[in-house]
């Protein structure tokens, strides 16, 4: 149940933007938002970023409350890194198909079946799966982290088979892939993309590595949300085809109003299937209620938090390039 449903009451007539600003000050709260959030939420956030940036902000903030406008695994990451803070997620049902694809008991069995492999896990997974992993990666840090792992070290990569497949093709590493997908990036249509490219032959394509290979193969740039934004800024020309969740286009249009950004199409060329249904659960109303009631809150046992923190700390160190060579390739989490 959402915070709005639980507390009830009409919010009609409230100036939500003003009320959120008031509560943000009263609560000493920081509002963190992912690029896939609705434009109005991005516009009022204290910080908008990709998964790695948001983790770093959550770790560094001196606010008492983090209102996380993103999905549950992101808010959980904030809590793992900043346990003394209250972390609220406007809608606790804001999950992720990648997280759902990887139940911890099945992942644990998979690890146990491959005792000579370390587990490199995409941040889009539950705290339990993080606790079972050696190193977490985001789309913006995966290549850098992979390059620091000895070439002869066997690796399990989960839960995103498309990101794992992209990394394997790009780096030549042979990794065992967990078969999860992002339902949003999976829905892009190659046929429709090719039609769009034919209509805009001058426009490059930027794709997120959560896209399947048949989409990534047509991209001029492949990278995380923040990487795609940087590419939009520096690319030659003034039109870009964007193969990721379309709410990111809001940031592009704000920063580069003279350029044209075209969302890559889904199956029938005209569906809303590339809007993340989980991200879309967060609304201004629910954010207001979350700041007012400090609910719904992310909670977890200290044992789980500490176990999950090891693989996240390893990500933050390796993404910053601060891990000593002697540490590399050793499993962080003792294998069962
Ligand atoms: P990044 O913002 O880290 O590229 O991740 C994209 C995503 O799908 C988050 O769920
Ligand atoms: Fe998960 Fe895909 Fe939504 Fe990102 S866009 S939160 S990977 S379902």
mmCIF file of N, CA, C and O in Angstrom, residues 61-137:
data_model
loop_
_atom_site.group_PDB
_atom_site.id
_atom_site.type_symbol
_atom_site.label_atom_id
_atom_site.label_comp_id
_atom_site.label_asym_id
_atom_site.label_seq_id
_atom_site.Cartn_x
_atom_site.Cartn_y
_atom_site.Cartn_z
ATOM 1 N N UNK A 61 25.599 12.946 2.134
ATOM 2 C CA UNK A 61 24.717 14.013 2.619
ATOM 3 C C UNK A 61 24.737 14.138 4.142
ATOM 4 O O UNK A 61 24.898 13.146 4.859
ATOM 5 N N UNK A 62 24.564 15.386 4.643
ATOM 6 C CA UNK A 62 24.426 15.549 6.093
ATOM 7 C C UNK A 62 22.970 15.824 6.479
ATOM 8 O O UNK A 62 22.680 16.261 7.592
ATOM 9 N N UNK A 63 22.051 15.565 5.551
ATOM 10 C CA UNK A 63 20.624 15.714 5.865
ATOM 11 C C UNK A 63 20.203 14.634 6.871
ATOM 12 O O UNK A 63 20.869 13.614 7.010
ATOM 13 N N UNK A 64 19.072 14.879 7.573
ATOM 14 C CA UNK A 64 18.558 13.853 8.499
ATOM 15 C C UNK A 64 17.662 12.852 7.775
ATOM 16 O O UNK A 64 17.476 11.726 8.230
ATOM 17 N N UNK A 65 17.071 13.314 6.664
ATOM 18 C CA UNK A 65 16.111 12.482 5.934
ATOM 19 C C UNK A 65 16.500 12.478 4.455
ATOM 20 O O UNK A 65 16.826 13.534 3.897
ATOM 21 N N UNK A 66 16.468 11.290 3.848
ATOM 22 C CA UNK A 66 16.636 11.198 2.392
ATOM 23 C C UNK A 66 15.286 10.780 1.816
ATOM 24 O O UNK A 66 14.769 9.714 2.156
ATOM 25 N N UNK A 67 14.698 11.649 0.990
ATOM 26 C CA UNK A 67 13.477 11.270 0.261
ATOM 27 C C UNK A 67 13.956 10.798 -1.103
ATOM 28 O O UNK A 67 14.452 11.599 -1.909
ATOM 29 N N UNK A 68 13.848 9.489 -1.353
ATOM 30 C CA UNK A 68 14.439 8.919 -2.551
ATOM 31 C C UNK A 68 13.382 8.752 -3.638
ATOM 32 O O UNK A 68 12.487 7.923 -3.503
ATOM 33 N N UNK A 69 13.489 9.561 -4.669
ATOM 34 C CA UNK A 69 12.561 9.445 -5.800
ATOM 35 C C UNK A 69 13.239 8.605 -6.877
ATOM 36 O O UNK A 69 13.972 9.121 -7.729
ATOM 37 N N UNK A 70 13.025 7.323 -6.762
ATOM 38 C CA UNK A 70 13.626 6.349 -7.663
ATOM 39 C C UNK A 70 12.935 5.046 -7.353
ATOM 40 O O UNK A 70 11.752 5.039 -6.990
ATOM 41 N N UNK A 71 13.650 3.934 -7.453
ATOM 42 C CA UNK A 71 13.038 2.644 -7.140
ATOM 43 C C UNK A 71 13.658 2.053 -5.868
ATOM 44 O O UNK A 71 14.651 2.567 -5.348
ATOM 45 N N UNK A 72 13.041 0.972 -5.400
ATOM 46 C CA UNK A 72 13.360 0.474 -4.055
ATOM 47 C C UNK A 72 14.835 0.099 -3.882
ATOM 48 O O UNK A 72 15.432 0.401 -2.851
ATOM 49 N N UNK A 73 15.440 -0.542 -4.890
ATOM 50 C CA UNK A 73 16.835 -0.943 -4.675
ATOM 51 C C UNK A 73 17.738 0.287 -4.497
ATOM 52 O O UNK A 73 18.758 0.218 -3.823
ATOM 53 N N UNK A 74 17.345 1.426 -5.085
ATOM 54 C CA UNK A 74 18.140 2.648 -4.934
ATOM 55 C C UNK A 74 17.990 3.199 -3.512
ATOM 56 O O UNK A 74 18.969 3.628 -2.891
ATOM 57 N N UNK A 75 16.750 3.211 -3.022
ATOM 58 C CA UNK A 75 16.510 3.704 -1.661
ATOM 59 C C UNK A 75 17.167 2.771 -0.642
ATOM 60 O O UNK A 75 17.725 3.227 0.374
ATOM 61 N N UNK A 76 17.131 1.475 -0.910
ATOM 62 C CA UNK A 76 17.811 0.516 -0.021
ATOM 63 C C UNK A 76 19.311 0.790 0.011
ATOM 64 O O UNK A 76 19.943 0.741 1.072
ATOM 65 N N UNK A 77 19.869 1.087 -1.160
ATOM 66 C CA UNK A 77 21.303 1.398 -1.225
ATOM 67 C C UNK A 77 21.610 2.619 -0.359
ATOM 68 O O UNK A 77 22.617 2.646 0.373
ATOM 69 N N UNK A 78 20.733 3.624 -0.432
ATOM 70 C CA UNK A 78 20.930 4.831 0.394
ATOM 71 C C UNK A 78 20.925 4.461 1.875
ATOM 72 O O UNK A 78 21.767 4.937 2.654
ATOM 73 N N UNK A 79 20.021 3.590 2.279
ATOM 74 C CA UNK A 79 19.931 3.188 3.694
ATOM 75 C C UNK A 79 21.167 2.383 4.109
ATOM 76 O O UNK A 79 21.696 2.564 5.211
ATOM 77 N N UNK A 80 21.629 1.518 3.211
ATOM 78 C CA UNK A 80 22.812 0.694 3.527
ATOM 79 C C UNK A 80 24.024 1.602 3.754
ATOM 80 O O UNK A 80 24.827 1.376 4.670
ATOM 81 N N UNK A 81 24.124 2.648 2.949
ATOM 82 C CA UNK A 81 25.298 3.532 3.033
ATOM 83 C C UNK A 81 25.141 4.611 4.093
ATOM 84 O O UNK A 81 26.131 5.172 4.553
ATOM 85 N N UNK A 82 23.908 4.928 4.455
ATOM 86 C CA UNK A 82 23.646 6.000 5.439
ATOM 87 C C UNK A 82 22.641 5.517 6.483
ATOM 88 O O UNK A 82 21.504 5.988 6.528
ATOM 89 N N UNK A 83 23.043 4.554 7.330
ATOM 90 C CA UNK A 83 22.067 3.896 8.214
ATOM 91 C C UNK A 83 21.452 4.819 9.270
ATOM 92 O O UNK A 83 20.355 4.564 9.759
ATOM 93 N N UNK A 84 22.162 5.889 9.607
ATOM 94 C CA UNK A 84 21.647 6.779 10.658
ATOM 95 C C UNK A 84 20.550 7.705 10.143
ATOM 96 O O UNK A 84 19.874 8.383 10.913
ATOM 97 N N UNK A 85 20.342 7.716 8.832
ATOM 98 C CA UNK A 85 19.341 8.609 8.253
ATOM 99 C C UNK A 85 18.012 7.885 8.043
ATOM 100 O O UNK A 85 17.992 6.666 7.841
ATOM 101 N N UNK A 86 16.944 8.672 8.097
ATOM 102 C CA UNK A 86 15.635 8.120 7.714
ATOM 103 C C UNK A 86 15.568 8.177 6.194
ATOM 104 O O UNK A 86 15.809 9.242 5.602
ATOM 105 N N UNK A 87 15.294 7.032 5.558
ATOM 106 C CA UNK A 87 15.182 7.016 4.092
ATOM 107 C C UNK A 87 13.737 6.666 3.743
ATOM 108 O O UNK A 87 13.226 5.610 4.145
ATOM 109 N N UNK A 88 13.072 7.583 3.044
ATOM 110 C CA UNK A 88 11.690 7.301 2.616
ATOM 111 C C UNK A 88 11.647 7.171 1.092
ATOM 112 O O UNK A 88 12.407 7.826 0.371
ATOM 113 N N UNK A 89 10.747 6.268 0.659
ATOM 114 C CA UNK A 89 10.517 6.036 -0.771
ATOM 115 C C UNK A 89 9.030 6.343 -0.966
ATOM 116 O O UNK A 89 8.200 5.739 -0.299
ATOM 117 N N UNK A 90 8.669 7.284 -1.839
ATOM 118 C CA UNK A 90 7.256 7.682 -1.924
ATOM 119 C C UNK A 90 6.300 6.518 -2.152
ATOM 120 O O UNK A 90 5.187 6.525 -1.634
ATOM 121 N N UNK A 91 6.712 5.509 -2.915
ATOM 122 C CA UNK A 91 5.847 4.344 -3.113
ATOM 123 C C UNK A 91 6.678 3.080 -2.955
ATOM 124 O O UNK A 91 7.556 2.801 -3.773
ATOM 125 N N UNK A 92 6.384 2.320 -1.923
ATOM 126 C CA UNK A 92 7.183 1.124 -1.624
ATOM 127 C C UNK A 92 7.014 0.038 -2.689
ATOM 128 O O UNK A 92 7.795 -0.907 -2.743
ATOM 129 N N UNK A 93 6.016 0.168 -3.563
ATOM 130 C CA UNK A 93 5.848 -0.807 -4.649
ATOM 131 C C UNK A 93 6.738 -0.496 -5.852
ATOM 132 O O UNK A 93 6.680 -1.193 -6.872
ATOM 133 N N UNK A 94 7.538 0.551 -5.755
ATOM 134 C CA UNK A 94 8.423 0.908 -6.875
ATOM 135 C C UNK A 94 9.601 -0.065 -6.908
ATOM 136 O O UNK A 94 10.667 0.177 -6.341
ATOM 137 N N UNK A 95 9.389 -1.183 -7.549
ATOM 138 C CA UNK A 95 10.415 -2.227 -7.625
ATOM 139 C C UNK A 95 11.198 -2.136 -8.923
ATOM 140 O O UNK A 95 11.440 -1.040 -9.450
ATOM 141 N N UNK A 96 11.602 -3.294 -9.461
ATOM 142 C CA UNK A 96 12.401 -3.322 -10.688
ATOM 143 C C UNK A 96 12.344 -4.752 -11.226
ATOM 144 O O UNK A 96 12.492 -5.714 -10.454
ATOM 145 N N UNK A 97 12.138 -4.908 -12.516
ATOM 146 C CA UNK A 97 12.028 -6.264 -13.082
ATOM 147 C C UNK A 97 13.337 -7.037 -12.926
ATOM 148 O O UNK A 97 13.323 -8.268 -12.830
ATOM 149 N N UNK A 98 14.460 -6.329 -12.895
ATOM 150 C CA UNK A 98 15.745 -7.026 -12.716
ATOM 151 C C UNK A 98 15.830 -7.603 -11.306
ATOM 152 O O UNK A 98 16.251 -8.743 -11.113
ATOM 153 N N UNK A 99 15.436 -6.800 -10.328
ATOM 154 C CA UNK A 99 15.426 -7.297 -8.941
ATOM 155 C C UNK A 99 14.491 -8.511 -8.833
ATOM 156 O O UNK A 99 14.853 -9.541 -8.246
ATOM 157 N N UNK A 100 13.302 -8.407 -9.441
ATOM 158 C CA UNK A 100 12.321 -9.499 -9.362
ATOM 159 C C UNK A 100 12.850 -10.791 -10.006
ATOM 160 O O UNK A 100 12.444 -11.885 -9.637
ATOM 161 N N UNK A 101 13.728 -10.637 -11.009
ATOM 162 C CA UNK A 101 14.222 -11.820 -11.739
ATOM 163 C C UNK A 101 15.220 -12.637 -10.921
ATOM 164 O O UNK A 101 15.614 -13.723 -11.346
ATOM 165 N N UNK A 102 15.639 -12.090 -9.792
ATOM 166 C CA UNK A 102 16.767 -12.705 -9.083
ATOM 167 C C UNK A 102 16.452 -12.932 -7.597
ATOM 168 O O UNK A 102 16.963 -12.219 -6.724
ATOM 169 N N UNK A 103 15.628 -13.950 -7.309
ATOM 170 C CA UNK A 103 15.308 -14.249 -5.909
ATOM 171 C C UNK A 103 16.581 -14.704 -5.169
ATOM 172 O O UNK A 103 17.355 -15.509 -5.709
ATOM 173 N N UNK A 104 16.811 -14.195 -3.955
ATOM 174 C CA UNK A 104 18.055 -14.496 -3.244
ATOM 175 C C UNK A 104 18.334 -15.982 -3.074
ATOM 176 O O UNK A 104 19.486 -16.417 -3.220
ATOM 177 N N UNK A 105 17.292 -16.820 -2.821
ATOM 178 C CA UNK A 105 17.572 -18.245 -2.602
ATOM 179 C C UNK A 105 18.102 -18.899 -3.883
ATOM 180 O O UNK A 105 19.035 -19.715 -3.854
ATOM 181 N N UNK A 106 17.539 -18.489 -5.036
ATOM 182 C CA UNK A 106 18.003 -19.063 -6.316
ATOM 183 C C UNK A 106 19.416 -18.562 -6.646
ATOM 184 O O UNK A 106 20.258 -19.313 -7.152
ATOM 185 N N UNK A 107 19.659 -17.291 -6.326
ATOM 186 C CA UNK A 107 20.984 -16.733 -6.593
ATOM 187 C C UNK A 107 22.035 -17.419 -5.713
ATOM 188 O O UNK A 107 23.143 -17.730 -6.157
ATOM 189 N N UNK A 108 21.662 -17.676 -4.474
ATOM 190 C CA UNK A 108 22.588 -18.350 -3.545
ATOM 191 C C UNK A 108 22.938 -19.748 -4.085
ATOM 192 O O UNK A 108 24.120 -20.148 -4.106
ATOM 193 N N UNK A 109 21.915 -20.469 -4.566
ATOM 194 C CA UNK A 109 22.155 -21.817 -5.116
ATOM 195 C C UNK A 109 23.063 -21.736 -6.349
ATOM 196 O O UNK A 109 23.951 -22.576 -6.540
ATOM 197 N N UNK A 110 22.848 -20.717 -7.172
ATOM 198 C CA UNK A 110 23.664 -20.526 -8.384
ATOM 199 C C UNK A 110 25.124 -20.292 -7.996
ATOM 200 O O UNK A 110 26.044 -20.861 -8.574
ATOM 201 N N UNK A 111 25.325 -19.466 -6.980
ATOM 202 C CA UNK A 111 26.690 -19.213 -6.496
ATOM 203 C C UNK A 111 27.331 -20.496 -5.982
ATOM 204 O O UNK A 111 28.488 -20.793 -6.271
ATOM 205 N N UNK A 112 26.556 -21.227 -5.229
ATOM 206 C CA UNK A 112 27.099 -22.453 -4.637
ATOM 207 C C UNK A 112 27.463 -23.484 -5.706
ATOM 208 O O UNK A 112 28.383 -24.276 -5.526
ATOM 209 N N UNK A 113 26.754 -23.408 -6.833
ATOM 210 C CA UNK A 113 27.054 -24.338 -7.938
ATOM 211 C C UNK A 113 28.328 -23.930 -8.682
ATOM 212 O O UNK A 113 28.828 -24.702 -9.501
ATOM 213 N N UNK A 114 28.820 -22.737 -8.423
ATOM 214 C CA UNK A 114 30.024 -22.231 -9.115
ATOM 215 C C UNK A 114 31.003 -21.646 -8.101
ATOM 216 O O UNK A 114 31.254 -20.426 -8.086
ATOM 217 N N UNK A 115 31.572 -22.499 -7.244
ATOM 218 C CA UNK A 115 32.379 -21.994 -6.121
ATOM 219 C C UNK A 115 33.674 -21.310 -6.540
ATOM 220 O O UNK A 115 34.268 -20.590 -5.729
ATOM 221 N N UNK A 116 34.105 -21.512 -7.787
ATOM 222 C CA UNK A 116 35.350 -20.858 -8.217
ATOM 223 C C UNK A 116 35.099 -19.502 -8.892
ATOM 224 O O UNK A 116 36.022 -18.886 -9.412
ATOM 225 N N UNK A 117 33.844 -19.056 -8.908
ATOM 226 C CA UNK A 117 33.511 -17.769 -9.518
ATOM 227 C C UNK A 117 33.301 -16.709 -8.433
ATOM 228 O O UNK A 117 32.755 -17.017 -7.371
ATOM 229 N N UNK A 118 33.654 -15.458 -8.737
ATOM 230 C CA UNK A 118 33.192 -14.369 -7.883
ATOM 231 C C UNK A 118 31.901 -13.821 -8.501
ATOM 232 O O UNK A 118 31.645 -14.016 -9.696
ATOM 233 N N UNK A 119 31.090 -13.148 -7.684
ATOM 234 C CA UNK A 119 29.819 -12.614 -8.190
ATOM 235 C C UNK A 119 29.896 -11.103 -8.302
ATOM 236 O O UNK A 119 30.064 -10.398 -7.302
ATOM 237 N N UNK A 120 29.793 -10.659 -9.547
ATOM 238 C CA UNK A 120 29.727 -9.234 -9.851
ATOM 239 C C UNK A 120 28.253 -8.959 -10.107
ATOM 240 O O UNK A 120 27.671 -9.545 -11.021
ATOM 241 N N UNK A 121 27.622 -8.093 -9.297
ATOM 242 C CA UNK A 121 26.176 -7.887 -9.457
ATOM 243 C C UNK A 121 25.852 -6.444 -9.776
ATOM 244 O O UNK A 121 26.406 -5.520 -9.168
ATOM 245 N N UNK A 122 24.930 -6.299 -10.731
ATOM 246 C CA UNK A 122 24.407 -4.977 -11.080
ATOM 247 C C UNK A 122 23.640 -4.450 -9.871
ATOM 248 O O UNK A 122 22.942 -5.222 -9.183
ATOM 249 N N UNK A 123 23.736 -3.155 -9.626
ATOM 250 C CA UNK A 123 23.110 -2.554 -8.438
ATOM 251 C C UNK A 123 21.593 -2.754 -8.422
ATOM 252 O O UNK A 123 20.968 -2.668 -7.367
ATOM 253 N N UNK A 124 21.001 -3.066 -9.592
ATOM 254 C CA UNK A 124 19.553 -3.295 -9.679
ATOM 255 C C UNK A 124 19.206 -4.679 -9.141
ATOM 256 O O UNK A 124 18.798 -5.584 -9.873
ATOM 257 N N UNK A 125 19.409 -4.861 -7.834
ATOM 258 C CA UNK A 125 19.086 -6.133 -7.182
ATOM 259 C C UNK A 125 18.765 -5.840 -5.722
ATOM 260 O O UNK A 125 19.021 -4.733 -5.225
ATOM 261 N N UNK A 126 18.221 -6.828 -5.034
ATOM 262 C CA UNK A 126 17.815 -6.628 -3.636
ATOM 263 C C UNK A 126 19.033 -6.541 -2.713
ATOM 264 O O UNK A 126 20.148 -6.959 -3.075
ATOM 265 N N UNK A 127 18.798 -6.053 -1.492
ATOM 266 C CA UNK A 127 19.872 -6.017 -0.479
ATOM 267 C C UNK A 127 20.368 -7.434 -0.207
ATOM 268 O O UNK A 127 21.570 -7.654 0.017
ATOM 269 N N UNK A 128 19.469 -8.419 -0.259
ATOM 270 C CA UNK A 128 19.869 -9.810 0.001
ATOM 271 C C UNK A 128 20.846 -10.294 -1.067
ATOM 272 O O UNK A 128 21.825 -10.985 -0.756
ATOM 273 N N UNK A 129 20.573 -9.963 -2.330
ATOM 274 C CA UNK A 129 21.480 -10.376 -3.407
ATOM 275 C C UNK A 129 22.806 -9.600 -3.302
ATOM 276 O O UNK A 129 23.877 -10.165 -3.546
ATOM 277 N N UNK A 130 22.735 -8.348 -2.881
ATOM 278 C CA UNK A 130 23.997 -7.601 -2.663
ATOM 279 C C UNK A 130 24.835 -8.307 -1.586
ATOM 280 O O UNK A 130 26.055 -8.403 -1.691
ATOM 281 N N UNK A 131 24.139 -8.797 -0.556
ATOM 282 C CA UNK A 131 24.852 -9.482 0.524
ATOM 283 C C UNK A 131 25.498 -10.777 0.038
ATOM 284 O O UNK A 131 26.483 -11.241 0.624
ATOM 285 N N UNK A 132 24.951 -11.363 -1.024
ATOM 286 C CA UNK A 132 25.497 -12.609 -1.569
ATOM 287 C C UNK A 132 26.539 -12.347 -2.667
ATOM 288 O O UNK A 132 27.051 -13.285 -3.279
ATOM 289 N N UNK A 133 26.809 -11.069 -2.946
ATOM 290 C CA UNK A 133 27.695 -10.702 -4.053
ATOM 291 C C UNK A 133 29.043 -10.226 -3.533
ATOM 292 O O UNK A 133 29.166 -9.768 -2.395
ATOM 293 N N UNK A 134 30.053 -10.288 -4.400
ATOM 294 C CA UNK A 134 31.379 -9.797 -4.023
ATOM 295 C C UNK A 134 31.554 -8.320 -4.340
ATOM 296 O O UNK A 134 32.111 -7.571 -3.548
ATOM 297 N N UNK A 135 31.085 -7.939 -5.516
ATOM 298 C CA UNK A 135 31.256 -6.549 -5.951
ATOM 299 C C UNK A 135 29.982 -6.111 -6.675
ATOM 300 O O UNK A 135 29.455 -6.849 -7.516
ATOM 301 N N UNK A 136 29.508 -4.906 -6.360
ATOM 302 C CA UNK A 136 28.373 -4.321 -7.080
ATOM 303 C C UNK A 136 28.929 -3.409 -8.167
ATOM 304 O O UNK A 136 29.993 -2.793 -8.000
ATOM 305 N N UNK A 137 28.207 -3.323 -9.280
ATOM 306 C CA UNK A 137 28.566 -2.353 -10.321
ATOM 307 C C UNK A 137 27.312 -1.586 -10.728
ATOM 308 O O UNK A 137 26.189 -2.056 -10.530
#
